[in-house]
PDB file of C-alpha atoms in Angstrom:
ATOM      1  CA  MET A  27     109.804 -82.783  65.064  1.00 75.00           C
ATOM      2  CA  ARG A  28     113.098 -84.617  64.509  1.00 89.00           C
ATOM      3  CA  PRO A  29     115.725 -83.834  67.176  1.00 95.00           C
ATOM      4  CA  THR A  30     118.462 -83.464  64.529  1.00 96.00           C
ATOM      5  CA  VAL A  31     118.505 -82.937  60.761  1.00 96.00           C
ATOM      6  CA  ALA A  32     120.246 -86.292  60.272  1.00 96.00           C
ATOM      7  CA  ALA A  33     119.660 -89.169  62.662  1.00 95.00           C
ATOM      8  CA  PRO A  34     122.681 -90.643  64.504  1.00 95.00           C
ATOM      9  CA  GLU A  35     122.045 -93.924  62.678  1.00 95.00           C
ATOM     10  CA  SER A  36     122.228 -92.251  59.228  1.00 97.00           C
ATOM     11  CA  VAL A  37     125.153 -92.561  56.816  1.00 98.00           C
ATOM     12  CA  THR A  38     125.447 -88.769  56.911  1.00 98.00           C
ATOM     13  CA  TRP A  39     126.143 -88.886  60.656  1.00 95.00           C
ATOM     14  CA  ALA A  40     128.784 -91.633  60.207  1.00 96.00           C
ATOM     15  CA  VAL A  41     130.611 -89.600  57.561  1.00 97.00           C
ATOM     16  CA  HIS A  42     130.261 -86.047  58.832  1.00 96.00           C
ATOM     17  CA  LEU A  43     131.165 -86.721  62.440  1.00 94.00           C
ATOM     18  CA  ASP A  44     134.241 -88.720  61.565  1.00 95.00           C
ATOM     19  CA  ARG A  45     137.490 -86.932  62.321  1.00 94.00           C
ATOM     20  CA  ALA A  46     138.804 -87.584  58.818  1.00 95.00           C
ATOM     21  CA  MET A  47     136.465 -84.732  57.858  1.00 95.00           C
ATOM     22  CA  TRP A  48     139.288 -82.234  58.408  1.00 91.00           C
ATOM     23  CA  VAL A  49     141.068 -83.731  55.429  1.00 95.00           C
ATOM     24  CA  ALA A  50     137.786 -84.173  53.562  1.00 96.00           C
ATOM     25  CA  GLY A  51     136.796 -80.532  54.044  1.00 94.00           C
ATOM     26  CA  VAL A  52     140.091 -79.147  52.766  1.00 94.00           C
ATOM     27  CA  ARG A  53     140.072 -81.618  49.871  1.00 96.00           C
ATOM     28  CA  ALA A  54     136.586 -80.369  48.963  1.00 96.00           C
ATOM     29  CA  LEU A  55     137.805 -76.759  48.808  1.00 94.00           C
ATOM     30  CA  MET A  56     140.761 -77.795  46.647  1.00 96.00           C
ATOM     31  CA  LEU A  57     138.491 -79.727  44.292  1.00 98.00           C
ATOM     32  CA  GLN A  58     135.941 -76.899  44.096  1.00 97.00           C
ATOM     33  CA  ALA A  59     138.713 -74.473  43.104  1.00 96.00           C
ATOM     34  CA  LEU A  60     139.268 -76.389  39.847  1.00 98.00           C
ATOM     35  CA  HIS A  61     136.055 -74.948  38.394  1.00 98.00           C
ATOM     36  CA  PRO A  62     137.351 -71.674  36.869  1.00 97.00           C
ATOM     37  CA  VAL A  63     134.087 -69.745  37.192  1.00 97.00           C
ATOM     38  CA  ALA A  64     133.344 -70.967  40.719  1.00 96.00           C
ATOM     39  CA  MET A  65     136.920 -70.101  41.693  1.00 96.00           C
ATOM     40  CA  GLN A  66     136.455 -66.534  40.448  1.00 95.00           C
ATOM     41  CA  GLY A  67     133.390 -66.195  42.651  1.00 93.00           C
ATOM     42  CA  VAL A  68     135.439 -67.203  45.688  1.00 91.00           C
ATOM     43  CA  TRP A  69     138.421 -65.101  44.651  1.00 91.00           C
ATOM     44  CA  GLN A  70     136.435 -61.920  44.068  1.00 91.00           C
ATOM     45  CA  ARG A  71     133.595 -62.114  46.591  1.00 86.00           C
ATOM     46  CA  SER A  72     134.870 -63.888  49.704  1.00 83.00           C
ATOM     47  CA  ASP A  73     137.467 -63.221  52.392  1.00 72.00           C
ATOM     48  CA  PHE A  74     139.205 -66.460  51.485  1.00 70.00           C
ATOM     49  CA  ARG A  75     142.616 -64.869  50.922  1.00 68.00           C
ATOM     50  CA  SER A  76     142.603 -62.914  54.176  1.00 67.00           C
ATOM     51  CA  ASP A  77     140.985 -65.633  56.296  1.00 69.00           C
ATOM     52  CA  PRO A  78     141.218 -69.106  54.715  1.00 66.00           C
ATOM     53  CA  THR A  79     140.882 -70.739  58.122  1.00 69.00           C
ATOM     54  CA  GLY A  80     137.671 -68.826  58.728  1.00 73.00           C
ATOM     55  CA  ARG A  81     136.294 -70.138  55.425  1.00 75.00           C
ATOM     56  CA  LEU A  82     137.072 -73.688  56.514  1.00 79.00           C
ATOM     57  CA  LEU A  83     135.480 -73.191  59.934  1.00 81.00           C
ATOM     58  CA  ARG A  84     132.340 -71.710  58.371  1.00 86.00           C
ATOM     59  CA  THR A  85     132.127 -74.754  56.113  1.00 89.00           C
ATOM     60  CA  ALA A  86     132.547 -76.976  59.188  1.00 91.00           C
ATOM     61  CA  HIS A  87     129.733 -75.072  60.906  1.00 93.00           C
ATOM     62  CA  PHE A  88     127.415 -75.534  57.923  1.00 95.00           C
ATOM     63  CA  VAL A  89     128.150 -79.269  57.823  1.00 96.00           C
ATOM     64  CA  ALA A  90     127.620 -79.530  61.580  1.00 95.00           C
ATOM     65  CA  VAL A  91     124.301 -77.665  61.642  1.00 96.00           C
ATOM     66  CA  THR A  92     122.922 -79.516  58.624  1.00 97.00           C
ATOM     67  CA  THR A  93     123.897 -82.805  60.276  1.00 96.00           C
ATOM     68  CA  TYR A  94     123.104 -82.544  63.987  1.00 95.00           C
ATOM     69  CA  GLY A  95     121.437 -79.161  64.230  1.00 95.00           C
ATOM     70  CA  SER A  96     117.703 -78.940  64.761  1.00 96.00           C
ATOM     71  CA  PRO A  97     115.617 -78.599  61.573  1.00 96.00           C
ATOM     72  CA  GLU A  98     114.751 -75.023  62.619  1.00 97.00           C
ATOM     73  CA  GLU A  99     118.414 -74.158  63.179  1.00 96.00           C
ATOM     74  CA  ALA A 100     119.380 -75.557  59.770  1.00 97.00           C
ATOM     75  CA  ASP A 101     116.520 -73.671  58.079  1.00 97.00           C
ATOM     76  CA  ARG A 102     117.697 -70.386  59.629  1.00 97.00           C
ATOM     77  CA  LEU A 103     121.284 -70.982  58.517  1.00 97.00           C
ATOM     78  CA  GLY A 104     120.141 -71.932  55.017  1.00 97.00           C
ATOM     79  CA  ALA A 105     118.003 -68.781  54.746  1.00 97.00           C
ATOM     80  CA  HIS A 106     120.990 -66.671  55.800  1.00 96.00           C
ATOM     81  CA  ILE A 107     123.272 -68.303  53.219  1.00 96.00           C
ATOM     82  CA  ARG A 108     120.734 -67.858  50.415  1.00 96.00           C
ATOM     83  CA  ARG A 109     120.208 -64.206  51.388  1.00 96.00           C
ATOM     84  CA  VAL A 110     123.952 -63.508  51.301  1.00 94.00           C
ATOM     85  CA  HIS A 111     124.451 -65.326  48.004  1.00 94.00           C
ATOM     86  CA  ARG A 112     121.574 -63.476  46.312  1.00 94.00           C
ATOM     87  CA  ALA A 113     123.386 -60.201  46.877  1.00 94.00           C
ATOM     88  CA  LEU A 114     126.724 -61.310  45.386  1.00 94.00           C
ATOM     89  CA  SER A 115     127.889 -61.293  41.787  1.00 95.00           C
ATOM     90  CA  PHE A 116     131.250 -61.294  40.024  1.00 95.00           C
ATOM     91  CA  THR A 117     132.814 -61.016  36.571  1.00 95.00           C
ATOM     92  CA  ASP A 118     134.610 -63.877  34.843  1.00 94.00           C
ATOM     93  CA  PRO A 119     137.764 -62.219  33.436  1.00 94.00           C
ATOM     94  CA  ALA A 120     138.071 -64.921  30.756  1.00 92.00           C
ATOM     95  CA  THR A 121     134.723 -64.016  29.146  1.00 94.00           C
ATOM     96  CA  GLY A 122     133.726 -60.684  30.662  1.00 95.00           C
ATOM     97  CA  ARG A 123     130.411 -62.266  31.635  1.00 96.00           C
ATOM     98  CA  ARG A 124     128.718 -61.269  34.887  1.00 96.00           C
ATOM     99  CA  HIS A 125     127.708 -64.187  37.140  1.00 96.00           C
ATOM    100  CA  ARG A 126     125.647 -64.558  40.280  1.00 95.00           C
ATOM    101  CA  VAL A 127     127.185 -66.528  43.113  1.00 94.00           C
ATOM    102  CA  ASP A 128     123.971 -68.556  43.399  1.00 95.00           C
ATOM    103  CA  GLU A 129     123.773 -69.663  39.751  1.00 97.00           C
ATOM    104  CA  HIS A 130     122.329 -73.153  39.478  1.00 97.00           C
ATOM    105  CA  ASP A 131     125.330 -74.834  37.824  1.00 97.00           C
ATOM    106  CA  LEU A 132     127.788 -73.317  40.295  1.00 97.00           C
ATOM    107  CA  LEU A 133     125.724 -74.432  43.298  1.00 98.00           C
ATOM    108  CA  VAL A 134     125.488 -77.961  41.881  1.00 98.00           C
ATOM    109  CA  TRP A 135     129.263 -78.115  41.381  1.00 98.00           C
ATOM    110  CA  VAL A 136     129.997 -76.914  44.912  1.00 97.00           C
ATOM    111  CA  HIS A 137     127.553 -79.441  46.368  1.00 98.00           C
ATOM    112  CA  CYS A 138     128.958 -82.351  44.365  1.00 98.00           C
ATOM    113  CA  ALA A 139     132.597 -81.505  45.043  1.00 98.00           C
ATOM    114  CA  GLU A 140     131.814 -81.330  48.757  1.00 97.00           C
ATOM    115  CA  VAL A 141     129.820 -84.510  49.249  1.00 98.00           C
ATOM    116  CA  THR A 142     132.084 -86.527  46.941  1.00 98.00           C
ATOM    117  CA  SER A 143     135.118 -85.421  48.927  1.00 98.00           C
ATOM    118  CA  TYR A 144     133.436 -86.156  52.240  1.00 98.00           C
ATOM    119  CA  LEU A 145     132.406 -89.679  51.281  1.00 98.00           C
ATOM    120  CA  GLU A 146     135.553 -90.681  49.401  1.00 98.00           C
ATOM    121  CA  THR A 147     137.850 -89.416  52.144  1.00 98.00           C
ATOM    122  CA  ALA A 148     135.867 -91.078  54.932  1.00 97.00           C
ATOM    123  CA  VAL A 149     135.864 -94.445  53.159  1.00 98.00           C
ATOM    124  CA  ARG A 150     139.540 -94.186  52.321  1.00 98.00           C
ATOM    125  CA  ALA A 151     140.311 -93.263  55.939  1.00 97.00           C
ATOM    126  CA  GLY A 152     138.651 -96.437  57.172  1.00 97.00           C
ATOM    127  CA  VAL A 153     134.972 -95.659  57.798  1.00 97.00           C
ATOM    128  CA  PRO A 154     133.273 -99.004  57.028  1.00 96.00           C
ATOM    129  CA  LEU A 155     130.551 -98.332  54.464  1.00 97.00           C
ATOM    130  CA  THR A 156     128.997-100.540  51.799  1.00 98.00           C
ATOM    131  CA  PRO A 157     128.153 -99.544  48.196  1.00 97.00           C
ATOM    132  CA  ALA A 158     124.490 -99.446  49.211  1.00 98.00           C
ATOM    133  CA  GLU A 159     125.417 -96.950  51.918  1.00 98.00           C
ATOM    134  CA  TYR A 160     127.244 -94.803  49.339  1.00 98.00           C
ATOM    135  CA  ASP A 161     123.907 -94.467  47.546  1.00 98.00           C
ATOM    136  CA  ARG A 162     122.124 -93.733  50.813  1.00 98.00           C
ATOM    137  CA  TYR A 163     124.633 -91.002  51.612  1.00 98.00           C
ATOM    138  CA  PHE A 164     124.166 -89.197  48.304  1.00 98.00           C
ATOM    139  CA  ASP A 165     120.399 -89.507  48.646  1.00 98.00           C
ATOM    140  CA  GLU A 166     120.500 -88.151  52.204  1.00 98.00           C
ATOM    141  CA  GLN A 167     122.727 -85.292  51.125  1.00 98.00           C
ATOM    142  CA  SER A 168     120.431 -84.323  48.273  1.00 97.00           C
ATOM    143  CA  ALA A 169     118.122 -82.971  50.997  1.00 96.00           C
ATOM    144  CA  THR A 170     120.802 -80.486  52.080  1.00 95.00           C
ATOM    145  CA  ALA A 171     120.746 -78.955  48.594  1.00 96.00           C
ATOM    146  CA  ALA A 172     117.636 -77.036  49.658  1.00 95.00           C
ATOM    147  CA  TYR A 173     119.658 -75.025  52.180  1.00 97.00           C
ATOM    148  CA  VAL A 174     121.623 -73.364  49.378  1.00 96.00           C
ATOM    149  CA  GLY A 175     118.692 -72.946  46.980  1.00 96.00           C
ATOM    150  CA  LEU A 176     118.605 -76.206  45.028  1.00 97.00           C
ATOM    151  CA  SER A 177     116.111 -79.037  44.981  1.00 96.00           C
ATOM    152  CA  ARG A 178     116.818 -82.702  45.657  1.00 96.00           C
ATOM    153  CA  ASP A 179     116.488 -83.553  41.971  1.00 96.00           C
ATOM    154  CA  ASP A 180     119.049 -80.907  40.991  1.00 98.00           C
ATOM    155  CA  VAL A 181     121.904 -83.020  42.376  1.00 98.00           C
ATOM    156  CA  PRO A 182     123.004 -86.663  41.997  1.00 98.00           C
ATOM    157  CA  ARG A 183     121.223 -88.996  44.413  1.00 98.00           C
ATOM    158  CA  SER A 184     123.280 -92.157  43.893  1.00 98.00           C
ATOM    159  CA  ALA A 185     126.920 -93.082  43.376  1.00 98.00           C
ATOM    160  CA  ALA A 186     126.275 -93.916  39.709  1.00 98.00           C
ATOM    161  CA  ASP A 187     124.588 -90.543  39.127  1.00 98.00           C
ATOM    162  CA  MET A 188     127.498 -88.797  40.839  1.00 98.00           C
ATOM    163  CA  ARG A 189     130.036 -90.576  38.619  1.00 98.00           C
ATOM    164  CA  ARG A 190     128.108 -89.493  35.525  1.00 98.00           C
ATOM    165  CA  TYR A 191     127.951 -85.891  36.719  1.00 98.00           C
ATOM    166  CA  LEU A 192     131.678 -85.722  37.501  1.00 98.00           C
ATOM    167  CA  ALA A 193     132.537 -87.231  34.106  1.00 98.00           C
ATOM    168  CA  ALA A 194     130.343 -84.643  32.375  1.00 98.00           C
ATOM    169  CA  VAL A 195     131.862 -81.661  34.197  1.00 98.00           C
ATOM    170  CA  ARG A 196     135.475 -82.870  33.965  1.00 98.00           C
ATOM    171  CA  PRO A 197     136.285 -81.097  30.626  1.00 97.00           C
ATOM    172  CA  VAL A 198     135.493 -77.737  32.243  1.00 97.00           C
ATOM    173  CA  LEU A 199     137.839 -78.191  35.199  1.00 98.00           C
ATOM    174  CA  ARG A 200     141.357 -76.791  35.240  1.00 97.00           C
ATOM    175  CA  ALA A 201     143.846 -75.178  37.600  1.00 97.00           C
ATOM    176  CA  THR A 202     143.907 -71.422  37.140  1.00 97.00           C
ATOM    177  CA  PRO A 203     146.553 -69.232  38.825  1.00 95.00           C
ATOM    178  CA  GLU A 204     143.921 -68.296  41.401  1.00 95.00           C
ATOM    179  CA  ALA A 205     143.181 -71.964  42.093  1.00 96.00           C
ATOM    180  CA  ARG A 206     146.877 -72.741  42.639  1.00 95.00           C
ATOM    181  CA  GLN A 207     147.145 -69.794  44.992  1.00 92.00           C
ATOM    182  CA  ALA A 208     144.083 -71.033  46.877  1.00 91.00           C
ATOM    183  CA  VAL A 209     145.726 -74.427  47.337  1.00 93.00           C
ATOM    184  CA  ARG A 210     148.829 -72.749  48.751  1.00 90.00           C
ATOM    185  CA  PHE A 211     146.644 -70.852  51.239  1.00 86.00           C
ATOM    186  CA  LEU A 212     145.034 -74.126  52.302  1.00 88.00           C
ATOM    187  CA  LEU A 213     148.379 -75.838  52.768  1.00 88.00           C
ATOM    188  CA  TRP A 214     149.605 -73.109  55.124  1.00 77.00           C
ATOM    189  CA  PRO A 215     146.636 -71.031  56.356  1.00 69.00           C
ATOM    190  CA  ALA A 216     146.816 -68.103  58.751  1.00 67.00           C
ATOM    191  CA  VAL A 217     145.683 -68.732  62.335  1.00 61.00           C
ATOM    192  CA  PRO A 218     142.519 -66.729  63.168  1.00 58.00           C
ATOM    193  CA  GLU A 219     142.580 -64.436  66.184  1.00 61.00           C
ATOM    194  CA  HIS A 220     140.192 -66.572  68.261  1.00 54.00           C
ATOM    195  CA  LEU A 221     142.613 -69.500  67.885  1.00 56.00           C
ATOM    196  CA  SER A 222     145.772 -67.475  68.532  1.00 58.00           C
ATOM    197  CA  ALA A 223     146.612 -69.670  71.523  1.00 58.00           C
ATOM    198  CA  LEU A 224     147.031 -72.547  69.088  1.00 56.00           C
ATOM    199  CA  ALA A 225     149.448 -70.647  66.815  1.00 56.00           C
ATOM    200  CA  PRO A 226     152.492 -72.638  68.063  1.00 57.00           C
ATOM    201  CA  LEU A 227     150.740 -75.758  66.765  1.00 57.00           C
ATOM    202  CA  ARG A 228     150.397 -74.324  63.262  1.00 62.00           C
ATOM    203  CA  PRO A 229     153.047 -76.687  61.778  1.00 63.00           C
ATOM    204  CA  LEU A 230     150.753 -79.594  62.711  1.00 70.00           C
ATOM    205  CA  TRP A 231     148.322 -78.352  60.068  1.00 76.00           C
ATOM    206  CA  PHE A 232     150.620 -79.095  57.157  1.00 82.00           C
ATOM    207  CA  PRO A 233     150.032 -82.888  57.255  1.00 85.00           C
ATOM    208  CA  VAL A 234     146.269 -82.222  57.021  1.00 89.00           C
ATOM    209  CA  GLY A 235     146.723 -79.925  54.040  1.00 91.00           C
ATOM    210  CA  ALA A 236     149.236 -82.206  52.344  1.00 93.00           C
ATOM    211  CA  LEU A 237     146.976 -85.231  52.779  1.00 95.00           C
ATOM    212  CA  SER A 238     144.032 -83.261  51.415  1.00 96.00           C
ATOM    213  CA  TYR A 239     146.105 -82.571  48.319  1.00 96.00           C
ATOM    214  CA  ALA A 240     147.440 -86.144  48.107  1.00 96.00           C
ATOM    215  CA  THR A 241     143.934 -87.622  48.208  1.00 97.00           C
ATOM    216  CA  LEU A 242     142.688 -85.555  45.260  1.00 97.00           C
ATOM    217  CA  PRO A 243     142.130 -87.514  42.050  1.00 97.00           C
ATOM    218  CA  ALA A 244     145.376 -88.037  40.116  1.00 96.00           C
ATOM    219  CA  TRP A 245     144.197 -85.781  37.277  1.00 97.00           C
ATOM    220  CA  ALA A 246     143.546 -82.968  39.773  1.00 97.00           C
ATOM    221  CA  ARG A 247     147.028 -83.277  41.260  1.00 97.00           C
ATOM    222  CA  ARG A 248     148.498 -83.154  37.767  1.00 96.00           C
ATOM    223  CA  GLU A 249     146.496 -79.992  37.053  1.00 96.00           C
ATOM    224  CA  TYR A 250     147.770 -78.286  40.184  1.00 97.00           C
ATOM    225  CA  GLY A 251     151.399 -79.429  40.239  1.00 95.00           C
ATOM    226  CA  VAL A 252     151.844 -77.639  43.572  1.00 94.00           C
ATOM    227  CA  LEU A 253     153.308 -80.548  45.578  1.00 93.00           C
ATOM    228  CA  PRO A 254     155.398 -83.505  44.462  1.00 93.00           C
ATOM    229  CA  GLU A 255     153.750 -86.893  44.371  1.00 92.00           C
ATOM    230  CA  VAL A 256     153.799 -88.869  47.622  1.00 86.00           C
ATOM    231  CA  PRO A 257     156.521 -91.577  47.601  1.00 90.00           C
ATOM    232  CA  GLY A 258     154.673 -94.869  47.525  1.00 92.00           C
ATOM    233  CA  GLY A 259     151.752 -93.423  45.602  1.00 91.00           C
ATOM    234  CA  GLU A 260     148.085 -93.896  46.446  1.00 94.00           C
ATOM    235  CA  ALA A 261     148.733 -96.696  48.936  1.00 96.00           C
ATOM    236  CA  ALA A 262     151.094 -94.499  50.968  1.00 95.00           C
ATOM    237  CA  ALA A 263     148.587 -91.619  50.964  1.00 95.00           C
ATOM    238  CA  THR A 264     145.844 -93.949  52.187  1.00 97.00           C
ATOM    239  CA  ALA A 265     148.073 -95.347  54.953  1.00 97.00           C
ATOM    240  CA  ALA A 266     148.973 -91.808  56.066  1.00 95.00           C
ATOM    241  CA  LEU A 267     145.310 -90.779  56.056  1.00 96.00           C
ATOM    242  CA  ARG A 268     144.373 -93.751  58.223  1.00 97.00           C
ATOM    243  CA  ALA A 269     147.221 -92.991  60.619  1.00 96.00           C
ATOM    244  CA  LEU A 270     146.113 -89.360  60.929  1.00 94.00           C
ATOM    245  CA  ARG A 271     142.523 -90.442  61.603  1.00 94.00           C
ATOM    246  CA  ALA A 272     143.705 -92.890  64.258  1.00 93.00           C
ATOM    247  CA  GLY A 273     145.702 -90.122  65.929  1.00 92.00           C
ATOM    248  CA  LEU A 274     142.776 -87.683  65.878  1.00 91.00           C
ATOM    249  CA  ASN A 275     140.511 -90.356  67.347  1.00 89.00           C
ATOM    250  CA  ARG A 276     142.754 -90.478  70.410  1.00 88.00           C
ATOM    251  CA  VAL A 277     142.228 -86.786  71.182  1.00 88.00           C
ATOM    252  CA  PRO A 278     139.686 -86.355  74.015  1.00 86.00           C
ATOM    253  CA  GLU A 279     136.487 -84.728  72.809  1.00 84.00           C
ATOM    254  CA  ARG A 280     136.778 -81.750  75.162  1.00 83.00           C
ATOM    255  CA  TYR A 281     140.163 -80.843  73.628  1.00 83.00           C
ATOM    256  CA  TYR A 282     139.174 -81.701  70.078  1.00 85.00           C
ATOM    257  CA  ASN A 283     136.218 -79.306  70.299  1.00 85.00           C
ATOM    258  CA  LEU A 284     138.569 -76.372  70.979  1.00 80.00           C
ATOM    259  CA  ILE A 285     139.234 -76.259  67.237  1.00 81.00           C
ATOM    260  CA  PHE A 286     135.659 -75.309  66.387  1.00 85.00           C
ATOM    261  CA  ASP A 287     133.791 -72.034  66.699  1.00 84.00           C
ATOM    262  CA  GLU A 288     131.720 -71.606  69.844  1.00 89.00           C
ATOM    263  CA  ALA A 289     128.498 -71.700  67.830  1.00 91.00           C
ATOM    264  CA  THR A 290     129.415 -75.103  66.380  1.00 91.00           C
ATOM    265  CA  VAL A 291     130.201 -76.557  69.795  1.00 91.00           C
ATOM    266  CA  ARG A 292     127.016 -75.071  71.253  1.00 93.00           C
ATOM    267  CA  SER A 293     124.996 -76.656  68.459  1.00 93.00           C
ATOM    268  CA  ALA A 294     126.537 -80.041  69.320  1.00 92.00           C
ATOM    269  CA  GLU A 295     125.717 -79.653  73.014  1.00 93.00           C
ATOM    270  CA  GLU A 296     122.122 -78.719  72.235  1.00 95.00           C
ATOM    271  CA  ALA A 297     121.855 -81.689  69.862  1.00 94.00           C
ATOM    272  CA  ARG A 298     122.998 -84.017  72.638  1.00 93.00           C
ATOM    273  CA  GLU A 299     120.254 -82.728  74.930  1.00 94.00           C
ATOM    274  CA  ARG A 300     117.580 -83.116  72.262  1.00 95.00           C
ATOM    275  CA  LEU A 301     118.691 -86.642  71.437  1.00 95.00           C
ATOM    276  CA  LEU A 302     118.691 -87.698  75.091  1.00 93.00           C
ATOM    277  CA  ALA A 303     115.220 -86.179  75.502  1.00 94.00           C
ATOM    278  CA  ALA A 304     114.063 -88.150  72.438  1.00 92.00           C
ATOM    279  CA  GLY A 305     115.160 -91.439  73.998  1.00 93.00           C
ATOM    280  CA  TYR A 306     118.635 -91.868  72.525  1.00 91.00           C
ATOM    281  CA  ARG A 307     121.380 -93.158  74.811  1.00 90.00           C
ATOM    282  CA  VAL A 308     125.118 -92.522  74.797  1.00 88.00           C
ATOM    283  CA  GLU A 309     126.396 -95.815  73.425  1.00 80.00           C
ATOM    284  CA  ASN A 310     130.038 -95.545  74.491  1.00 73.00           C
ATOM    285  CA  GLY A 311     129.414 -94.244  78.017  1.00 64.00           C
ATOM    286  CA  PHE A 312     132.464 -92.863  79.786  1.00 58.00           C
ATOM    287  CA  ARG A 313     134.594 -93.668  76.774  1.00 60.00           C
ATOM    288  CA  ALA A 314     132.936 -90.672  75.129  1.00 58.00           C
ATOM    289  CA  LEU A 315     135.258 -88.517  77.249  1.00 53.00           C
ATOM    290  CA  ARG A 316     138.146 -89.926  75.219  1.00 54.00           C
ATOM    291  CA  SER A 317     136.539 -90.080  71.778  1.00 62.00           C
ATOM    292  CA  ARG A 318     133.516 -88.993  69.754  1.00 74.00           C
ATOM    293  CA  THR A 319     130.206 -89.500  71.546  1.00 81.00           C
ATOM    294  CA  ARG A 320     128.106 -92.213  69.916  1.00 84.00           C
ATOM    295  CA  PHE A 321     124.362 -92.501  70.319  1.00 89.00           C
ATOM    296  CA  ARG A 322     122.120 -95.555  70.327  1.00 87.00           C
ATOM    297  CA  ALA A 323     118.668 -95.153  68.845  1.00 87.00           C
ATOM    298  CA  PRO A 324     115.656 -95.678  71.116  1.00 88.00           C
ATOM    299  CA  GLU A 325     114.283 -99.180  71.233  1.00 78.00           C
ATOM    300  CA  PRO A 326     111.086 -99.436  69.176  1.00 72.00           C
ATOM    301  CA  ALA A 327     108.026 -99.364  71.341  1.00 56.00           C
ATOM    302  CA  ALA A 328     106.623-102.825  71.991  1.00 46.00           C
ATOM    303  CA  LEU A 329     103.296-103.462  70.325  1.00 45.00           C
ATOM    304  CA  PRO A 330     100.454-104.259  72.726  1.00 51.00           C
ATOM    305  CA  ALA A 331      99.463-107.924  72.894  1.00 48.00           C
ATOM    306  CA  PRO A 332      96.456-108.666  70.713  1.00 52.00           C
ATOM    307  CA  ARG A 333      93.212-108.861  72.612  1.00 57.00           C
ATOM    308  CA  VAL A 334      91.609-112.259  72.675  1.00 49.00           C
ATOM    309  CA  PRO A 335      87.882-111.894  72.245  1.00 52.00           C
ATOM    310  CA  ALA A 336      85.882-113.219  75.125  1.00 52.00           C
ATOM    311  CA  GLY A 337      84.035-116.478  74.550  1.00 47.00           C
ATOM    312  CA  PRO A 338      80.290-116.607  74.167  1.00 42.00           C
TER     313      PRO A 338
END
């Protein structure tokens, strides 16, 4: 059995464990909110308005478990999510139609908005990936579709397929009043009780939220119209994103992990033990105390020397 859902040498690991994911995750929620029907599902059937930070942390936990959790752990989480979604429905006020939260088209949109945001933000923040690795990432992430009730072939598995999907869905997307309100929540979220000690640091969140907004596609920012455009345009937003990532990379791992739920941190600790048991090694040694731990894959086992048949 694999020690983790995604291997440390995968593109998924490189993207999802990068600290630019805080911006990527919020950007994904902002992008998802532009689908009017999907936004109604969130607005009516989640605790997003009362606990937007909790929504973000639950998303972070899902990404963590489906990246470095054990396959069994990810299967349990996926089963729980599918069970919850099966029980939820909502009404689209624009049409009066009743929808299930787990409708195929809505699940595909949520998946695509997430993985597109994760990859685009990571690359823009400075994660060195090639176009071939973009394709690998989307293909790897198609496997995670099963956790929410889709199949691999339900979602784009290459960058070209993703571009075609986003172009096809674009005419449906728009900023509803609920979507604009959701963006405002994400720009200035409430601090959950378990992080109350960090409440004085709440103003530090605004740069994350503002960068998440600034890195949305230009058409999405025009739809929202919530914040003014960044002086200096796209180049300035990219420079700010890279500066934020560089600052987060300087935070020691033991302090950085205080942001996450206990279950997420525990999953990471258990993943470390499984990887070490499987022959992986910590690549950056003691430097891991000051940054993200990096693992080196086991050396391939040497093949035995061919036997030379004995002479007559």
